[in-house]
Every structure is written in C-alpha cells, then in structure tokens.
Amino acid sequence: MKESKVKNPWTLLDSSVHYDNNWIRLREDKVLNPAGKPGIYGVVMVKSVAVGVVPLDSDDNIYLVGQYRYPLNQYSWEIPEGGCPIGEDVLDAAKRELREETGIIAAKYTQLMDLHTSNCITDEKAIVFIAEDFQKVGEIEQEETEELQLKKVHFSKAFEMVMKGEITDAISVAAILKLHHLRQKK
C-alpha cells in the first residue's frame, strides 16, 4: 500500500539543543501543535542506527544475549544488537555485532525488517537481519560497559519468552514476532 503525502500539522517556532554526547543529542522544539496551540516537544536524536541479528541455525535454534540494562535497572534477554555509526554499512555493523556478542560468523544474511523504536520521543531507526549458515568461531568480545551471557534456545522457546513477557526489548520482540509470522505463512 502506497502512502499518500501528508502535510505536517506541527509548526516549528524555535529549536535548541540541551544535551549532546557521543551517542545522543537532546533537542527541545518550541512548536504550535496540530490544534494551533503553543507547546514544546523534546526529541532524542540518536547518532547511530540500531542493528539487530536473529542467528537461526539449521536445528531451529537462535542465540540470545543477556545483559543488565542500566536505564531499566533490570536484566534483559535480547537478540544480538548494537549501533551502526552513521556512514557505516548496516550489514557490516550487524556482522560485527553478531561476532562480538556471540562469536558467530554467518555466511548468509537476510534483512528481516526496519523499524522505529519509539517514534514519539526519538528518531532512532533499527534494521534487523536473520543470520543463517554460521559457525561459532570465537568467544564473546565484551565492551567495558557490558557483562554478557549467551543462551541458545529453540525458536519456539524464544517466541514463548516474548509471549510471556520474558523478552521485552522492542527490537527483539518485533524481530521474533515477525519471523514467527513469516514462518507460519510457509
């Protein structure tokens, strides 16, 4: 279905950056909202593209990465994910993240989806791939901000974890649900 051009109902009056680091920039815009009333809108601009990979082996298993997520103050099981600096090829970044977080190198990659992670407050875009025909060639290469665990689960178990709320990371949930749906259509 082709989208028609929709006129932006917001009017930007002024914009200023309130915070800026290596990963994000926080912008506050003074606006007229769609009703014509003045207001402010905060936007988190992400300085990379999020990449995710669902490593799916020939026995229908996937690999999940576990780590403590500081903003949530809780542990999270996720597909391998990371950031792709603007200008870097997203597939190259996905391959790097898969190798670093799992030790896996895959021969086949298929793009599964594009998504916006939280489009009401951020411009972050994510691209997710399926990795197949792979081998585990090394150990996890953790960054100093990571303490990762790796878990191999059958795809049906990963789907069950999503449905039970045991996997809550938006990129992981979307990727597992989409892959489940595509597999049901076959």
C-alpha positions as a Markdown table, in Angstrom:
| # | Residue | x | y | z |
|---|---|---|---|---|
| 1 | Met | 0.0 | 0.0 | 0.0 |
| 2 | Lys | 1.5 | 3.3 | -1.1 |
| 3 | Glu | 1.3 | 6.1 | 1.5 |
| 4 | Ser | 0.0 | 9.5 | 0.3 |
| 5 | Lys | 1.8 | 12.7 | 1.2 |
| 6 | Val | 0.5 | 14.0 | 4.5 |
| 7 | Lys | 1.1 | 17.6 | 5.4 |
| 8 | Asn | 2.9 | 18.1 | 8.7 |
| 9 | Pro | 0.4 | 19.6 | 11.2 |
| 10 | Trp | 3.1 | 20.9 | 13.5 |
| 11 | Thr | 4.7 | 24.3 | 13.2 |
| 12 | Leu | 8.3 | 24.7 | 14.4 |
| 13 | Leu | 8.9 | 28.1 | 16.0 |
| 14 | Asp | 12.4 | 27.6 | 17.6 |
| 15 | Ser | 14.8 | 24.7 | 18.3 |
| 16 | Ser | 17.7 | 24.3 | 20.8 |
| 17 | Val | 20.0 | 21.5 | 21.8 |
| 18 | His | 20.0 | 20.9 | 25.6 |
| 19 | Tyr | 22.3 | 17.9 | 25.7 |
| 20 | Asp | 24.9 | 16.3 | 23.4 |
| 21 | Asn | 27.3 | 13.4 | 23.8 |
| 22 | Asn | 28.8 | 10.7 | 21.6 |
| 23 | Trp | 25.6 | 8.7 | 21.4 |
| 24 | Ile | 22.6 | 11.1 | 21.6 |
| 25 | Arg | 21.5 | 14.7 | 21.3 |
| 26 | Leu | 18.5 | 16.1 | 23.2 |
| 27 | Arg | 16.6 | 18.8 | 21.3 |
| 28 | Glu | 13.8 | 20.9 | 22.6 |
| 29 | Asp | 11.5 | 22.5 | 20.0 |
| 30 | Lys | 9.0 | 25.3 | 20.6 |
| 31 | Val | 6.0 | 24.4 | 18.4 |
| 32 | Leu | 2.5 | 25.1 | 17.5 |
| 33 | Asn | 0.7 | 21.8 | 17.9 |
| 34 | Pro | -1.9 | 20.5 | 15.4 |
| 35 | Ala | -4.6 | 22.4 | 17.3 |
| 36 | Gly | -2.6 | 25.6 | 16.8 |
| 37 | Lys | -1.6 | 25.9 | 20.4 |
| 38 | Pro | 1.9 | 26.7 | 21.6 |
| 39 | Gly | 3.9 | 23.9 | 23.3 |
| 40 | Ile | 7.3 | 22.2 | 23.5 |
| 41 | Tyr | 8.4 | 18.9 | 22.1 |
| 42 | Gly | 11.5 | 17.0 | 23.3 |
| 43 | Val | 13.3 | 14.9 | 20.7 |
| 44 | Val | 16.1 | 12.4 | 21.4 |
| 45 | Met | 18.3 | 12.2 | 18.3 |
| 46 | Val | 20.3 | 9.0 | 18.1 |
| 47 | Lys | 23.7 | 9.2 | 16.5 |
| 48 | Ser | 23.7 | 5.7 | 15.1 |
| 49 | Val | 21.4 | 3.2 | 13.5 |
| 50 | Ala | 20.4 | 0.3 | 15.8 |
| 51 | Val | 21.2 | -3.1 | 14.2 |
| 52 | Gly | 19.9 | -6.5 | 15.4 |
| 53 | Val | 20.5 | -10.0 | 14.2 |
| 54 | Val | 18.5 | -13.2 | 14.7 |
| 55 | Pro | 21.0 | -16.0 | 14.4 |
| 56 | Leu | 19.0 | -19.0 | 13.3 |
| 57 | Asp | 20.7 | -22.4 | 13.0 |
| 58 | Ser | 19.7 | -25.4 | 11.0 |
| 59 | Asp | 18.1 | -27.0 | 14.1 |
| 60 | Asp | 15.8 | -24.1 | 14.5 |
| 61 | Asn | 17.7 | -22.6 | 17.5 |
| 62 | Ile | 18.5 | -18.9 | 18.0 |
| 63 | Tyr | 21.1 | -17.3 | 20.2 |
| 64 | Leu | 20.0 | -14.7 | 22.8 |
| 65 | Val | 22.3 | -12.2 | 24.6 |
| 66 | Gly | 21.6 | -11.4 | 28.2 |
| 67 | Gln | 22.8 | -8.2 | 29.9 |
| 68 | Tyr | 21.8 | -5.8 | 32.6 |
| 69 | Arg | 20.2 | -2.7 | 31.1 |
| 70 | Tyr | 21.1 | 0.3 | 33.2 |
| 71 | Pro | 18.1 | 2.6 | 32.2 |
| 72 | Leu | 15.6 | -0.1 | 33.2 |
| 73 | Asn | 17.5 | -1.3 | 36.3 |
| 74 | Gln | 16.9 | -4.9 | 35.2 |
| 75 | Tyr | 18.3 | -7.8 | 33.3 |
| 76 | Ser | 17.3 | -8.3 | 29.7 |
| 77 | Trp | 17.4 | -11.2 | 27.1 |
| 78 | Glu | 17.7 | -9.9 | 23.6 |
| 79 | Ile | 18.8 | -10.8 | 20.1 |
| 80 | Pro | 22.4 | -9.6 | 19.4 |
| 81 | Glu | 22.2 | -5.9 | 18.9 |
| 82 | Gly | 24.4 | -2.8 | 18.6 |
| 83 | Gly | 24.9 | 0.5 | 17.0 |
| 84 | Cys | 25.9 | 1.3 | 13.5 |
| 85 | Pro | 27.7 | 4.7 | 13.2 |
| 86 | Ile | 26.2 | 6.9 | 10.6 |
| 87 | Gly | 28.1 | 6.3 | 7.3 |
| 88 | Glu | 29.0 | 2.7 | 8.1 |
| 89 | Asp | 27.2 | -0.1 | 6.2 |
| 90 | Val | 24.4 | -1.5 | 8.4 |
| 91 | Leu | 25.1 | -5.1 | 7.3 |
| 92 | Asp | 28.8 | -4.8 | 8.2 |
| 93 | Ala | 27.8 | -3.4 | 11.6 |
| 94 | Ala | 25.3 | -6.3 | 12.1 |
| 95 | Lys | 28.0 | -8.8 | 11.2 |
| 96 | Arg | 30.4 | -7.1 | 13.7 |
| 97 | Glu | 27.8 | -7.1 | 16.5 |
| 98 | Leu | 27.0 | -10.8 | 15.9 |
| 99 | Arg | 30.7 | -11.7 | 16.0 |
| 100 | Glu | 31.4 | -9.6 | 19.1 |
| 101 | Glu | 28.3 | -10.6 | 21.1 |
| 102 | Thr | 28.2 | -14.3 | 20.2 |
| 103 | Gly | 31.4 | -15.3 | 18.5 |
| 104 | Ile | 29.4 | -16.3 | 15.4 |
| 105 | Ile | 30.2 | -15.7 | 11.8 |
| 106 | Ala | 27.4 | -16.3 | 9.3 |
| 107 | Ala | 27.6 | -17.0 | 5.6 |
| 108 | Lys | 24.0 | -15.8 | 4.8 |
| 109 | Tyr | 22.2 | -12.7 | 5.9 |
| 110 | Thr | 18.6 | -11.7 | 5.0 |
| 111 | Gln | 17.2 | -8.3 | 6.0 |
| 112 | Leu | 14.1 | -9.0 | 8.1 |
| 113 | Met | 12.8 | -5.5 | 9.0 |
| 114 | Asp | 13.2 | -1.8 | 9.5 |
| 115 | Leu | 11.5 | -0.2 | 12.5 |
| 116 | His | 11.4 | 2.9 | 14.6 |
| 117 | Thr | 12.0 | 2.1 | 18.3 |
| 118 | Ser | 10.0 | 4.8 | 20.0 |
| 119 | Asn | 8.9 | 7.3 | 17.4 |
| 120 | Cys | 7.0 | 9.6 | 19.9 |
| 121 | Ile | 10.3 | 10.7 | 21.5 |
| 122 | Thr | 13.2 | 9.6 | 19.3 |
| 123 | Asp | 14.3 | 9.4 | 15.7 |
| 124 | Glu | 16.1 | 6.0 | 16.3 |
| 125 | Lys | 15.8 | 3.6 | 13.4 |
| 126 | Ala | 16.6 | -0.1 | 13.7 |
| 127 | Ile | 17.4 | -2.6 | 11.0 |
| 128 | Val | 17.2 | -6.3 | 11.8 |
| 129 | Phe | 18.7 | -9.3 | 9.8 |
| 130 | Ile | 18.4 | -13.0 | 10.0 |
| 131 | Ala | 21.8 | -14.8 | 10.0 |
| 132 | Glu | 22.0 | -18.4 | 8.8 |
| 133 | Asp | 24.6 | -20.9 | 7.8 |
| 134 | Phe | 27.0 | -20.0 | 10.5 |
| 135 | Gln | 29.7 | -21.3 | 12.8 |
| 136 | Lys | 30.8 | -20.2 | 16.3 |
| 137 | Val | 34.4 | -19.2 | 15.8 |
| 138 | Gly | 35.3 | -17.3 | 18.9 |
| 139 | Glu | 34.3 | -16.0 | 22.3 |
| 140 | Ile | 32.3 | -13.0 | 23.3 |
| 141 | Glu | 34.2 | -9.8 | 22.9 |
| 142 | Gln | 32.6 | -7.6 | 25.7 |
| 143 | Glu | 32.9 | -3.9 | 25.8 |
| 144 | Glu | 33.7 | -2.3 | 29.2 |
| 145 | Thr | 30.1 | -1.4 | 29.6 |
| 146 | Glu | 28.9 | -5.0 | 29.0 |
| 147 | Glu | 28.7 | -8.1 | 31.0 |
| 148 | Leu | 27.1 | -10.5 | 28.5 |
| 149 | Gln | 25.7 | -14.0 | 28.7 |
| 150 | Leu | 24.9 | -16.1 | 25.7 |
| 151 | Lys | 21.9 | -18.6 | 25.6 |
| 152 | Lys | 20.9 | -20.9 | 22.8 |
| 153 | Val | 17.2 | -21.6 | 22.7 |
| 154 | His | 14.8 | -23.2 | 20.2 |
| 155 | Phe | 13.0 | -20.6 | 18.2 |
| 156 | Ser | 9.7 | -21.8 | 19.7 |
| 157 | Lys | 11.1 | -21.1 | 23.2 |
| 158 | Ala | 12.1 | -17.6 | 22.1 |
| 159 | Phe | 8.6 | -17.0 | 20.8 |
| 160 | Glu | 7.2 | -18.3 | 24.1 |
| 161 | Met | 9.6 | -15.9 | 26.0 |
| 162 | Val | 8.2 | -13.0 | 24.0 |
| 163 | Met | 4.6 | -14.0 | 24.7 |
| 164 | Lys | 5.2 | -14.5 | 28.4 |
| 165 | Gly | 6.9 | -11.1 | 28.7 |
| 166 | Glu | 10.3 | -12.6 | 29.4 |
| 167 | Ile | 11.8 | -10.8 | 26.3 |
| 168 | Thr | 10.7 | -7.1 | 26.3 |
| 169 | Asp | 13.3 | -5.4 | 24.2 |
| 170 | Ala | 11.4 | -3.8 | 21.4 |
| 171 | Ile | 13.7 | -4.8 | 18.6 |
| 172 | Ser | 13.9 | -8.4 | 19.8 |
| 173 | Val | 10.1 | -8.6 | 20.3 |
| 174 | Ala | 9.4 | -7.2 | 16.8 |
| 175 | Ala | 12.0 | -9.4 | 15.1 |
| 176 | Ile | 10.9 | -12.6 | 16.8 |
| 177 | Leu | 7.2 | -11.9 | 16.2 |
| 178 | Lys | 7.8 | -11.1 | 12.5 |
| 179 | Leu | 9.9 | -14.1 | 11.9 |
| 180 | His | 7.3 | -16.3 | 13.7 |
| 181 | His | 4.6 | -14.8 | 11.4 |
| 182 | Leu | 6.7 | -15.4 | 8.2 |
| 183 | Arg | 7.3 | -19.0 | 9.2 |
| 184 | Gln | 3.6 | -19.6 | 9.9 |
| 185 | Lys | 2.8 | -18.4 | 6.3 |
| 186 | Lys | 5.1 | -21.1 | 4.8 |
